[in-house]
C-alpha positions as protocol buffer text, in pm:
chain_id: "A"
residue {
  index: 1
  type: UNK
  ca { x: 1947 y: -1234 z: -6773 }
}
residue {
  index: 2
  type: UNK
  ca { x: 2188 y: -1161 z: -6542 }
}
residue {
  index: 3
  type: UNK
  ca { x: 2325 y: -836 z: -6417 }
}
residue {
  index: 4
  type: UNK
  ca { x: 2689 y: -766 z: -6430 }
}
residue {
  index: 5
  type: UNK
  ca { x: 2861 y: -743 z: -6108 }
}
residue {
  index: 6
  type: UNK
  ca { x: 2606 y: -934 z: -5906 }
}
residue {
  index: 7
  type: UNK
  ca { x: 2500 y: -1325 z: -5893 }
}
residue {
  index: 8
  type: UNK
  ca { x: 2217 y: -1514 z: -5680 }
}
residue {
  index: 9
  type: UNK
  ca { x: 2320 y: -1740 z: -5490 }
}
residue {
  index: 10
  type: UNK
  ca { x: 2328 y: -2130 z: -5590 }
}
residue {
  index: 11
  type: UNK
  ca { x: 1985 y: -2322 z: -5587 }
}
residue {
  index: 12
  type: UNK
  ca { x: 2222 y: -2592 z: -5313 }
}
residue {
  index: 13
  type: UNK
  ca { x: 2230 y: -2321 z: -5063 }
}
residue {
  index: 14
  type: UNK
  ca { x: 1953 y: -2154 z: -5095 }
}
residue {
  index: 15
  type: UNK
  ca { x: 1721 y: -2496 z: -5016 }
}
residue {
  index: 16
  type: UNK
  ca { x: 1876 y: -2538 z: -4686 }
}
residue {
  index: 17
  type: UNK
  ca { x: 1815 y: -2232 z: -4537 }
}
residue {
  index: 18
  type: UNK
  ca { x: 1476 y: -2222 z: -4646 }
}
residue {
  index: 19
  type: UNK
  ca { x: 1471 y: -2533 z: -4491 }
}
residue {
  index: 20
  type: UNK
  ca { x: 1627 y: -2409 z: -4161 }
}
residue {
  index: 21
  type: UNK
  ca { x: 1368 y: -2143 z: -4150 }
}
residue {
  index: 22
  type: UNK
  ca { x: 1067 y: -2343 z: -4228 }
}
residue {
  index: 23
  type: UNK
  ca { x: 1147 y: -2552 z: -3931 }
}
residue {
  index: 24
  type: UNK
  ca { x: 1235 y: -2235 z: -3715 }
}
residue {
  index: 25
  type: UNK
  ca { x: 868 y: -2128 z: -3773 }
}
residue {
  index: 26
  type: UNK
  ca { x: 751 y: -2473 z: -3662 }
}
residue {
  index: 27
  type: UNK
  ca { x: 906 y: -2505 z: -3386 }
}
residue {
  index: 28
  type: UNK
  ca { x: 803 y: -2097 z: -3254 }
}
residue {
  index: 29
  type: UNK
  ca { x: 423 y: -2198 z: -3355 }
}
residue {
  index: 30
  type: UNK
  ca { x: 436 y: -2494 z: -3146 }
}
residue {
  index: 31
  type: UNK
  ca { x: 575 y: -2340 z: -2840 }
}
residue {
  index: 32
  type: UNK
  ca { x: 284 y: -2058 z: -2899 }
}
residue {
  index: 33
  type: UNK
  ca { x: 55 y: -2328 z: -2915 }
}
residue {
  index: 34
  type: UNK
  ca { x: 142 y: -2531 z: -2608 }
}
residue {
  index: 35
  type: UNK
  ca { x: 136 y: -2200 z: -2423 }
}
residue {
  index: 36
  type: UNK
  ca { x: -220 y: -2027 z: -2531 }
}
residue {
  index: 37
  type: UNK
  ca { x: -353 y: -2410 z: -2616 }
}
residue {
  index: 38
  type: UNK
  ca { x: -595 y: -2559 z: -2338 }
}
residue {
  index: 39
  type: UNK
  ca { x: -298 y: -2785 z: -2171 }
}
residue {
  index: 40
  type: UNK
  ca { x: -84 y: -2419 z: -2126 }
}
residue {
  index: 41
  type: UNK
  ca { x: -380 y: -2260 z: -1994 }
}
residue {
  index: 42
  type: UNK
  ca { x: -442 y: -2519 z: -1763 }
}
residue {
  index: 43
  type: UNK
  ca { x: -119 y: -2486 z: -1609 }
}
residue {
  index: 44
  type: UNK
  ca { x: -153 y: -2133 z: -1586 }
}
residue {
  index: 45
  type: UNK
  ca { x: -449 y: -2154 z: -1381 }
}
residue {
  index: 46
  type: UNK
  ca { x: -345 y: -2450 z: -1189 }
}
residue {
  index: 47
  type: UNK
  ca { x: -46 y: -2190 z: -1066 }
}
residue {
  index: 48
  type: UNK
  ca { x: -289 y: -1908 z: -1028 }
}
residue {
  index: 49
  type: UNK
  ca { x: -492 y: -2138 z: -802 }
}
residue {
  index: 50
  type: UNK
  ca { x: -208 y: -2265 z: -574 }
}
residue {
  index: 51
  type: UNK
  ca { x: -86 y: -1976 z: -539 }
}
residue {
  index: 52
  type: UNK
  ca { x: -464 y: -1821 z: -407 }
}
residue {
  index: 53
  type: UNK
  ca { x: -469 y: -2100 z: -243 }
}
residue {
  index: 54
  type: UNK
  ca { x: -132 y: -2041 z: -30 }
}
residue {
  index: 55
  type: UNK
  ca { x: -247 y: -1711 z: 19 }
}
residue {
  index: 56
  type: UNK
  ca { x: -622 y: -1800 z: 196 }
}
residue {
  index: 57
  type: UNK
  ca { x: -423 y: -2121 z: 405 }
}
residue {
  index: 58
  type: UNK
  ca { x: -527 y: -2082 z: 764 }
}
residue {
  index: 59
  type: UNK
  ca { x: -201 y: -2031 z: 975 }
}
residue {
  index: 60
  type: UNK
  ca { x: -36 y: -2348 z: 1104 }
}
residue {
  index: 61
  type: UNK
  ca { x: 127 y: -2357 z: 1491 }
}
residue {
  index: 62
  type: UNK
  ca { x: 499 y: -2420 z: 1427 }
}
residue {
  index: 63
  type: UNK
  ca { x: 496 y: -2591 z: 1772 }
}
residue {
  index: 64
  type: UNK
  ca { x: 259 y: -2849 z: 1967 }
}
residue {
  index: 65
  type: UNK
  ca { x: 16 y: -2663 z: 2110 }
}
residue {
  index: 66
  type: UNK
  ca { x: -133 y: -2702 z: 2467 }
}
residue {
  index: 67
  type: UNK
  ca { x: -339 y: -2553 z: 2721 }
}
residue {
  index: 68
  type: UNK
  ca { x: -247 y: -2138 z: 2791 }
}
residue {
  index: 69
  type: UNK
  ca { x: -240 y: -1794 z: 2658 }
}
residue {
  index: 70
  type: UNK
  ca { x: 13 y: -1607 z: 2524 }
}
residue {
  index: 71
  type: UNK
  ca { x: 19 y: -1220 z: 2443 }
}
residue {
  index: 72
  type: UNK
  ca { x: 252 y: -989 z: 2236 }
}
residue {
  index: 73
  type: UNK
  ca { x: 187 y: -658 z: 2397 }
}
residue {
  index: 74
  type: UNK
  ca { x: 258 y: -397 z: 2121 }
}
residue {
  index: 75
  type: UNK
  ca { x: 353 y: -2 z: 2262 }
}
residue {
  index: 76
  type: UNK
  ca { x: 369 y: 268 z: 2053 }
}
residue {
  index: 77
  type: UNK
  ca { x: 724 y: 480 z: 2095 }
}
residue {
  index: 78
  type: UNK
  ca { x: 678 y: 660 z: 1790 }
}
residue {
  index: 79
  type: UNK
  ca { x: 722 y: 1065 z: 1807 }
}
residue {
  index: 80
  type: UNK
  ca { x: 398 y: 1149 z: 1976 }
}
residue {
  index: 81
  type: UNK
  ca { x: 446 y: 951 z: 2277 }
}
residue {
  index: 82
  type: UNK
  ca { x: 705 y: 1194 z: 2412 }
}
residue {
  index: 83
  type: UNK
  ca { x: 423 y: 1454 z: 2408 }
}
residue {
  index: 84
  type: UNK
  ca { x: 282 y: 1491 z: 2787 }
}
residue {
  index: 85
  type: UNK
  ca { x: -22 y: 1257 z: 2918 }
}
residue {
  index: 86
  type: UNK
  ca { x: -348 y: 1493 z: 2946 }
}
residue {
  index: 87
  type: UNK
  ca { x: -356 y: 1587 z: 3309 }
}
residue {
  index: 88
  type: UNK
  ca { x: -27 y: 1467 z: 3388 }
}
residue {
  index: 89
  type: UNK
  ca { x: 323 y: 1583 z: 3416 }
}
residue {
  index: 90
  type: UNK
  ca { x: 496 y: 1234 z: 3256 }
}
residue {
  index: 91
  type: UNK
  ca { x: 532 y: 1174 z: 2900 }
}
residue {
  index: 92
  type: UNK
  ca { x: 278 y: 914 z: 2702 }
}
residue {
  index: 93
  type: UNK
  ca { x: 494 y: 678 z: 2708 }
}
residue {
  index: 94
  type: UNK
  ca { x: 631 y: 689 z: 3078 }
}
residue {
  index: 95
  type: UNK
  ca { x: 261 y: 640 z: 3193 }
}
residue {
  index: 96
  type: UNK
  ca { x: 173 y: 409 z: 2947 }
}
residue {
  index: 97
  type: UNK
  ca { x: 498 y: 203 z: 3051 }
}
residue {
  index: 98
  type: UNK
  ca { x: 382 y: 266 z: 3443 }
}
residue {
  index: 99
  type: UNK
  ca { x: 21 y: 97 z: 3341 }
}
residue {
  index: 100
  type: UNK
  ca { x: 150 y: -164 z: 3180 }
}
residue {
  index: 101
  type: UNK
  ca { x: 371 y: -274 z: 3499 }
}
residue {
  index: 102
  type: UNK
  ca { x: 75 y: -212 z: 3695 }
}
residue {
  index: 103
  type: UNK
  ca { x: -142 y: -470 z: 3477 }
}
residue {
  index: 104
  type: UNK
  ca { x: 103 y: -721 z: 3448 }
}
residue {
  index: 105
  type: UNK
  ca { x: 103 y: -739 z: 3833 }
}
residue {
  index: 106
  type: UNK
  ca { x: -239 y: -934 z: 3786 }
}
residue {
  index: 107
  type: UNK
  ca { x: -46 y: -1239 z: 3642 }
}
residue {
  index: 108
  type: UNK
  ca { x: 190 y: -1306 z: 3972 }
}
residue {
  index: 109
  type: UNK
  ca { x: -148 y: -1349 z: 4157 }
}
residue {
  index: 110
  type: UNK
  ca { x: -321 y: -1558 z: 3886 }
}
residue {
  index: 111
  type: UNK
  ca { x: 24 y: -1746 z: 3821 }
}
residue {
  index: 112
  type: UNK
  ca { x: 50 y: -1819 z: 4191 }
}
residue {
  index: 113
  type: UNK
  ca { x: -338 y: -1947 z: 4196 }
}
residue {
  index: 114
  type: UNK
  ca { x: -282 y: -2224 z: 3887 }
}
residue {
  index: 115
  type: UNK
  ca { x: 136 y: -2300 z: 3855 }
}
residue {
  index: 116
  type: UNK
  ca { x: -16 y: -2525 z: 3575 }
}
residue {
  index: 117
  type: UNK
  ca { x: -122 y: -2274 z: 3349 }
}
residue {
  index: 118
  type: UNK
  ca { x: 142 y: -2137 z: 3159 }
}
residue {
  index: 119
  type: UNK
  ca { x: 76 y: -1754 z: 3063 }
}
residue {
  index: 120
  type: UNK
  ca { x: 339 y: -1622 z: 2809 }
}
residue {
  index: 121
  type: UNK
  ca { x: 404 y: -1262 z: 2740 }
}
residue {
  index: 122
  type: UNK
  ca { x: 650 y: -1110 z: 2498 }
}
residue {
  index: 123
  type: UNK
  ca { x: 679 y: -739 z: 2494 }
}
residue {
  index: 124
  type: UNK
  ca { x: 721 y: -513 z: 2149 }
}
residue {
  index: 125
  type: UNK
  ca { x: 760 y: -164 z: 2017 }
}
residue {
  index: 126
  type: UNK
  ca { x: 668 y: -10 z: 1735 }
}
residue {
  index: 127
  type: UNK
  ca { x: 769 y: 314 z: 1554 }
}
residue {
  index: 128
  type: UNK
  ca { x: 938 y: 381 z: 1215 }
}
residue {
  index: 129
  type: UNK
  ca { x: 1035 y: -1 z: 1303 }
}
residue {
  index: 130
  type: UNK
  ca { x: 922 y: -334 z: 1518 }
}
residue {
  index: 131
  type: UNK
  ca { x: 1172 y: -393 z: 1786 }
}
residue {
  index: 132
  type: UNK
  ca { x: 1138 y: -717 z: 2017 }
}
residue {
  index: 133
  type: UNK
  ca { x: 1224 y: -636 z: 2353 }
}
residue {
  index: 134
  type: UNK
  ca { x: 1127 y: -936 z: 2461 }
}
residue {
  index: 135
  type: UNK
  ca { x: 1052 y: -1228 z: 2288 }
}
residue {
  index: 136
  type: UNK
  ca { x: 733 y: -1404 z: 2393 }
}
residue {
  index: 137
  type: UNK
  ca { x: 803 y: -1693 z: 2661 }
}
residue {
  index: 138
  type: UNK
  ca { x: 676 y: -1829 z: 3011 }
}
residue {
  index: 139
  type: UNK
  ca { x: 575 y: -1501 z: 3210 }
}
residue {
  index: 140
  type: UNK
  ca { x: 883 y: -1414 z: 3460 }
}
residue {
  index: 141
  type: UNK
  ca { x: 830 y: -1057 z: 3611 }
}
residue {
  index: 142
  type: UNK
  ca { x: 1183 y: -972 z: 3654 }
}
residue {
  index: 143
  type: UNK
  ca { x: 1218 y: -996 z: 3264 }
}
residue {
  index: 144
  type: UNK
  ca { x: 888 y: -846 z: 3202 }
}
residue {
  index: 145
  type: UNK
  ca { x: 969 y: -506 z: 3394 }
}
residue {
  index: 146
  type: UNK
  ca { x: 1338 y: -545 z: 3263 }
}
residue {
  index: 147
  type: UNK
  ca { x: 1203 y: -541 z: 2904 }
}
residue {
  index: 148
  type: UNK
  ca { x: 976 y: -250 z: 2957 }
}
residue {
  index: 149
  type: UNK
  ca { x: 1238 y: -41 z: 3166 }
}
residue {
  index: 150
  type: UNK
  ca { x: 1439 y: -62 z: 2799 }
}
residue {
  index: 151
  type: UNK
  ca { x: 1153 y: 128 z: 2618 }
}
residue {
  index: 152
  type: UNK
  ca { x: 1342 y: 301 z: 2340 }
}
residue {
  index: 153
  type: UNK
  ca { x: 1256 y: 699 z: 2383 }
}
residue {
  index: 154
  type: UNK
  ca { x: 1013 y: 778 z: 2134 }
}
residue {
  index: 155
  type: UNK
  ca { x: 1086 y: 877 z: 1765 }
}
residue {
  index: 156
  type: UNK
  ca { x: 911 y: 845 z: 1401 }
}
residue {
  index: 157
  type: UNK
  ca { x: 627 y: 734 z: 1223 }
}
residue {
  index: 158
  type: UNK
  ca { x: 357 y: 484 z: 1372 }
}
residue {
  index: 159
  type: UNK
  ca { x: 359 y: 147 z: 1178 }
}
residue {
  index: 160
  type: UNK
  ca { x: 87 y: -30 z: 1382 }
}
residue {
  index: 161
  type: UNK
  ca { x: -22 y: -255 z: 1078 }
}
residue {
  index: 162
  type: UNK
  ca { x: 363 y: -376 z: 1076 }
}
residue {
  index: 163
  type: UNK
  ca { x: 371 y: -427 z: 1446 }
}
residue {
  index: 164
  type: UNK
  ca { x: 85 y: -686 z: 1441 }
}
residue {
  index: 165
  type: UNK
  ca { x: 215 y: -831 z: 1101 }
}
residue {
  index: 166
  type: UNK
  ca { x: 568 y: -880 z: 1270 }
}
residue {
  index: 167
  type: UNK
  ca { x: 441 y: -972 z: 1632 }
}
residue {
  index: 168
  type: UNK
  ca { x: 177 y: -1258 z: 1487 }
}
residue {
  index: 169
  type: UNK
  ca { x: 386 y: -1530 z: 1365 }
}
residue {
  index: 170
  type: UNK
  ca { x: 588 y: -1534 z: 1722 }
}
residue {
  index: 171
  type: UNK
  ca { x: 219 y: -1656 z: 1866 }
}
residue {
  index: 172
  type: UNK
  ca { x: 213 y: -1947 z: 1705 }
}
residue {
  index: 173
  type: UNK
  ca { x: 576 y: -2043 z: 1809 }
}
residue {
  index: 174
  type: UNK
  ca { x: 484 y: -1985 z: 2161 }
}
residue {
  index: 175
  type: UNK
  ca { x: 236 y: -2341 z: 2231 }
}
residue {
  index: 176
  type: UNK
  ca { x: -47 y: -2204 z: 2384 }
}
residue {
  index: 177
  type: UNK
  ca { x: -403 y: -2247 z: 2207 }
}
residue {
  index: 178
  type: UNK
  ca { x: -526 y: -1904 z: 2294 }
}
residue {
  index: 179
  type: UNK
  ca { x: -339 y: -1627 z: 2165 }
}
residue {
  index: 180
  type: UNK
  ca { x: -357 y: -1225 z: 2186 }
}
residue {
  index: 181
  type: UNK
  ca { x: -223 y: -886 z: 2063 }
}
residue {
  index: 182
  type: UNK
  ca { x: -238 y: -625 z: 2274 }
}
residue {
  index: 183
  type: UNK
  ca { x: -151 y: -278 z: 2152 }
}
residue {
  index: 184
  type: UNK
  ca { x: -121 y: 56 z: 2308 }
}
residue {
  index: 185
  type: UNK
  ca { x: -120 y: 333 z: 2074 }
}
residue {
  index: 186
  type: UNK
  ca { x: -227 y: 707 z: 2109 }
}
residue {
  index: 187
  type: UNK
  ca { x: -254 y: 772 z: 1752 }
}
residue {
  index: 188
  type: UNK
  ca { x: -329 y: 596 z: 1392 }
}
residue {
  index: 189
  type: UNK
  ca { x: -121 y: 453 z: 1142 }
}
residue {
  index: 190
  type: UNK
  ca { x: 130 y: 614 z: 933 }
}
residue {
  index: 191
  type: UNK
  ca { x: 341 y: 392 z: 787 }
}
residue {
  index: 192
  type: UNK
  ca { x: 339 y: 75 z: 576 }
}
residue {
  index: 193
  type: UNK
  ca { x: 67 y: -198 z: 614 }
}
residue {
  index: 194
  type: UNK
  ca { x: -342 y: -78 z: 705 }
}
residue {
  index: 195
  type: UNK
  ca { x: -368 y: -220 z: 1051 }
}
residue {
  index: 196
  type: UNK
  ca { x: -754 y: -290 z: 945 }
}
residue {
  index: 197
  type: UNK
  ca { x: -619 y: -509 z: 623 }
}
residue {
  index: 198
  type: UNK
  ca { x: -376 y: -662 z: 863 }
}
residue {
  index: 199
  type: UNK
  ca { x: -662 y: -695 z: 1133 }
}
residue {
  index: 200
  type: UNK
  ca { x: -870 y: -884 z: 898 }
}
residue {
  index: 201
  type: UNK
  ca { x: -674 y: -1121 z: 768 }
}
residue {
  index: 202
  type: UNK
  ca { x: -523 y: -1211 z: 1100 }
}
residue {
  index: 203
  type: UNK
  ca { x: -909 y: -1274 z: 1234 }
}
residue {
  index: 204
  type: UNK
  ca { x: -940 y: -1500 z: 861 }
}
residue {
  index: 205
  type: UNK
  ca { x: -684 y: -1652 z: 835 }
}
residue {
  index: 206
  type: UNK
  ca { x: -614 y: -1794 z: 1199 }
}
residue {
  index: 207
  type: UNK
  ca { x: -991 y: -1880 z: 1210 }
}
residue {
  index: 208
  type: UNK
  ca { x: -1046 y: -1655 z: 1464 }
}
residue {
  index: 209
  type: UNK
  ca { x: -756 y: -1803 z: 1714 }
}
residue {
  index: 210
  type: UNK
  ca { x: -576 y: -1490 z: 1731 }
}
residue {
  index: 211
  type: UNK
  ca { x: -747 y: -1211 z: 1949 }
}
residue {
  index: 212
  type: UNK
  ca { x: -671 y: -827 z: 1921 }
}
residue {
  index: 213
  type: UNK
  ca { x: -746 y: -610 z: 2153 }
}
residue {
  index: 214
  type: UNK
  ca { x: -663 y: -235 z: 2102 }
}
residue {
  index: 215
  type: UNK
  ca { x: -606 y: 74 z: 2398 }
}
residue {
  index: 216
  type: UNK
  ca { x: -647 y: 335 z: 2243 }
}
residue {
  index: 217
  type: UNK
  ca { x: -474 y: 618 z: 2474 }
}
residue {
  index: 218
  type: UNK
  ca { x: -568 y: 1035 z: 2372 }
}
residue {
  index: 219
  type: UNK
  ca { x: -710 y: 937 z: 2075 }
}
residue {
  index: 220
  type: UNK
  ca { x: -1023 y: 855 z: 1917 }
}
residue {
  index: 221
  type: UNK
  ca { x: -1099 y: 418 z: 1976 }
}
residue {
  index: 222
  type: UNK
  ca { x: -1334 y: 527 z: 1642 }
}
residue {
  index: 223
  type: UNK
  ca { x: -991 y: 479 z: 1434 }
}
residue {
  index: 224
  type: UNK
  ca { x: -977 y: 99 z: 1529 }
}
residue {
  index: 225
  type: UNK
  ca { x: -1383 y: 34 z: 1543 }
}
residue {
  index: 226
  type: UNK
  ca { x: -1288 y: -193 z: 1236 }
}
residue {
  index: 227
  type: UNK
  ca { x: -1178 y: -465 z: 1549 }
}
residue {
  index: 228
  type: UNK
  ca { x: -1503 y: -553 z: 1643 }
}
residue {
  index: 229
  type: UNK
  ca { x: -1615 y: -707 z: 1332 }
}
residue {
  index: 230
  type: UNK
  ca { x: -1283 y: -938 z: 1356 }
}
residue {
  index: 231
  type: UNK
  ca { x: -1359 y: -1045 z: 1689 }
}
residue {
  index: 232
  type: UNK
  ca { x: -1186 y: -788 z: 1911 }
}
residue {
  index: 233
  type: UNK
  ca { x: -1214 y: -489 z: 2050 }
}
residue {
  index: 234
  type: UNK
  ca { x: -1121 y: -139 z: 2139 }
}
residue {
  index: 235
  type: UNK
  ca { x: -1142 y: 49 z: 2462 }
}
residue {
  index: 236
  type: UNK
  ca { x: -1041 y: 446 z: 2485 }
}
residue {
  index: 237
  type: UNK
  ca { x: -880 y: 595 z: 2763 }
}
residue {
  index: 238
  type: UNK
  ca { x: -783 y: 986 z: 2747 }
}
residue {
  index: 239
  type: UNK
  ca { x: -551 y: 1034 z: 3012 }
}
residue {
  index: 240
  type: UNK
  ca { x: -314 y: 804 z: 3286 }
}
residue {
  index: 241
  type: UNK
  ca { x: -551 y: 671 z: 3503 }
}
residue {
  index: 242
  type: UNK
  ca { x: -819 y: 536 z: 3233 }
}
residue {
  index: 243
  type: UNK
  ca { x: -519 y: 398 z: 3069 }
}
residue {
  index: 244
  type: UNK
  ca { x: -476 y: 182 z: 3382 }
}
residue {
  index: 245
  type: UNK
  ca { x: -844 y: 89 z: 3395 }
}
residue {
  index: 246
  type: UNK
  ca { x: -830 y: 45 z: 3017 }
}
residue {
  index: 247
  type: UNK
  ca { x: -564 y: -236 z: 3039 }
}
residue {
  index: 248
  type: UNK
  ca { x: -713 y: -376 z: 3358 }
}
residue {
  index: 249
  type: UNK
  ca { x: -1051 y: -441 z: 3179 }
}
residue {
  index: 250
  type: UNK
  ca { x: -873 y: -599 z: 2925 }
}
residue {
  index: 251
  type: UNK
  ca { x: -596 y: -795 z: 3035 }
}
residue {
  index: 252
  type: UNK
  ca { x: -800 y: -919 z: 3296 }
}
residue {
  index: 253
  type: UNK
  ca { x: -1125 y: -902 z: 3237 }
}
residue {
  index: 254
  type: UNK
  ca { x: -1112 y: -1049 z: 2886 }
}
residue {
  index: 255
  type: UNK
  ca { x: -735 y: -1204 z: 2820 }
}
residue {
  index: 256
  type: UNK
  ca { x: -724 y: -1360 z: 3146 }
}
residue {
  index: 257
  type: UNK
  ca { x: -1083 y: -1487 z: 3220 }
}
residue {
  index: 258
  type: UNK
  ca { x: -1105 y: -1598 z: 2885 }
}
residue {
  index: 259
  type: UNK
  ca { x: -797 y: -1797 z: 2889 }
}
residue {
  index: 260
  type: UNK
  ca { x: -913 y: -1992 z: 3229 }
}
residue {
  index: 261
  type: UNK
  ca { x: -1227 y: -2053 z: 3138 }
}
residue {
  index: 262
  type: UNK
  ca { x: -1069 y: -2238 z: 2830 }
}
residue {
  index: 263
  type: UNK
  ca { x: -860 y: -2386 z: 3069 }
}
residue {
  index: 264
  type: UNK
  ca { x: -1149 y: -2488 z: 3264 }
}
residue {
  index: 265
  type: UNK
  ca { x: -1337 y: -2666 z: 2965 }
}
residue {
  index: 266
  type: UNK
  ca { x: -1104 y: -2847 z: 2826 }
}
residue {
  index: 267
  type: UNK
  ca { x: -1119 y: -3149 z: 3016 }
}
residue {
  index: 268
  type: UNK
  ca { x: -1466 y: -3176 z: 3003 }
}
residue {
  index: 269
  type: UNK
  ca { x: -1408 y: -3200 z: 2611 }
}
residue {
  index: 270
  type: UNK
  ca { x: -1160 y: -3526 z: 2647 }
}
């Protein structure tokens, strides 16, 4: 029977569309199946495994490497630093600028004992931002004092994770097998990356290539303990003149000794 005012549609168009959707449905269930069926999943984890991968890779020197060291010295200018040095007159930052000089003196005399050995320094600073003040090349000590006589005056946060994030991949541009951070900071990080996170996968993923050494001026070396199991170190200093001692024992004592001694051995290993 049919009703008045109403009439299904013709038997010739309804077949086609059931048609249409029967081999809609086919073609969803297919995809579903390629996706969620063993070949999908393979290529799901295949991507989740490059991708791991990628992320474990050791780092790779974008340059031939040869025989010397080079250091990214990282200073802290954030807002602290413009507080006064304990038992001096000069802000943190003017003494820890005044040490630094004094230390880097020590490479004119080893520079003018081996010519041959290339030592490389780049200077950084570190605050609410990372600000190259001078990228890392062959040590020249007009440059050197130039770039640390442009010390920004001090302002914001502390991002020391993000300072040795941004200052690492400029080491392996610079050719020299042994590379270093250096950072002088008087207090611990408040912004952005975990210097310790940063730390550690720095020490794992350059196989232990990359050294880091921290200073850590009127503040507790405690904070950065976390260097020693990565295969640096941190040495406290609480006012001006340990600072000076503090970068002596390092930048001498370990960056420099360590760096001709390599230089030293590696002929023997030809």
């Amino acid at each position: 029977m049919t009703i008045a005012g109403t009439s299904s549609p013709a038997p010739s168009v309804v077949r086609p569309l059931a048609a249409s959707f029967h081999l809609l449905l086919l073609l969803m269930l297919s995809s579903l199946i390629s996706a969620c069926g063993p070949g999908g999943r393979r290529d799901r984890v295949a991507r989740s495994e490059r991708s791991t991968v990628e992320g474990q890779a050791p780092y790779q020197a974008e340059v031939e490497e040869g025989l010397g060291a080079a250091v990214a010295i990282l200073i802290d200018t954030s807002r602290s630093m413009r507080e006064r040095a304990p038992g001096d007159a000069r802000p943190k930052y003017v003494a820890a600028r005044e040490a630094l000089e004094a230390m880097l003196d020590a490479t004119d005399a080893f520079v003018a004992r081996r010519p041959d050995f290339p030592i490389k320094i780049g200077v950084y600073t570190f605050s609410r931002t990372i600000s190259t003040q001078l990228p890392i090349r062959r040590y020249d000590r007009a440059a050197v004092r130039d770039a640390l006589a442009r010390l920004p005056v001090p302002n914001g946060d502390t991002a020391i994770g993000d300072a040795l994030h941004a200052a690492r991949p400029d080491l392996y541009r610079a050719g020299a097998f042994r590379k270093y951070l250096l950072v002088v900071t008087d207090g611990e990080n408040t912004r952005g990356r975990n210097p310790e996170d940063v730390s550690r996968e720095i020490f794992r993923k350059s196989e232990g290539a990359v050294q880091i050494y921290f200073v850590a001026f009127d503040t507790s070396p405690e904070k950065f303990a976390f260097l020693k199991e990565t295969g640096g170190d941190v040495i406290g200093a609480g006012d001006a003149r340990e600072l000076r001692t503090a970068l002596d024992r390092i930048y001498q004592g370990r960056i420099l000794a360590e760096a001709l001694d390599a230089g030293e051995r590696e002929p023997q290993r030809r």
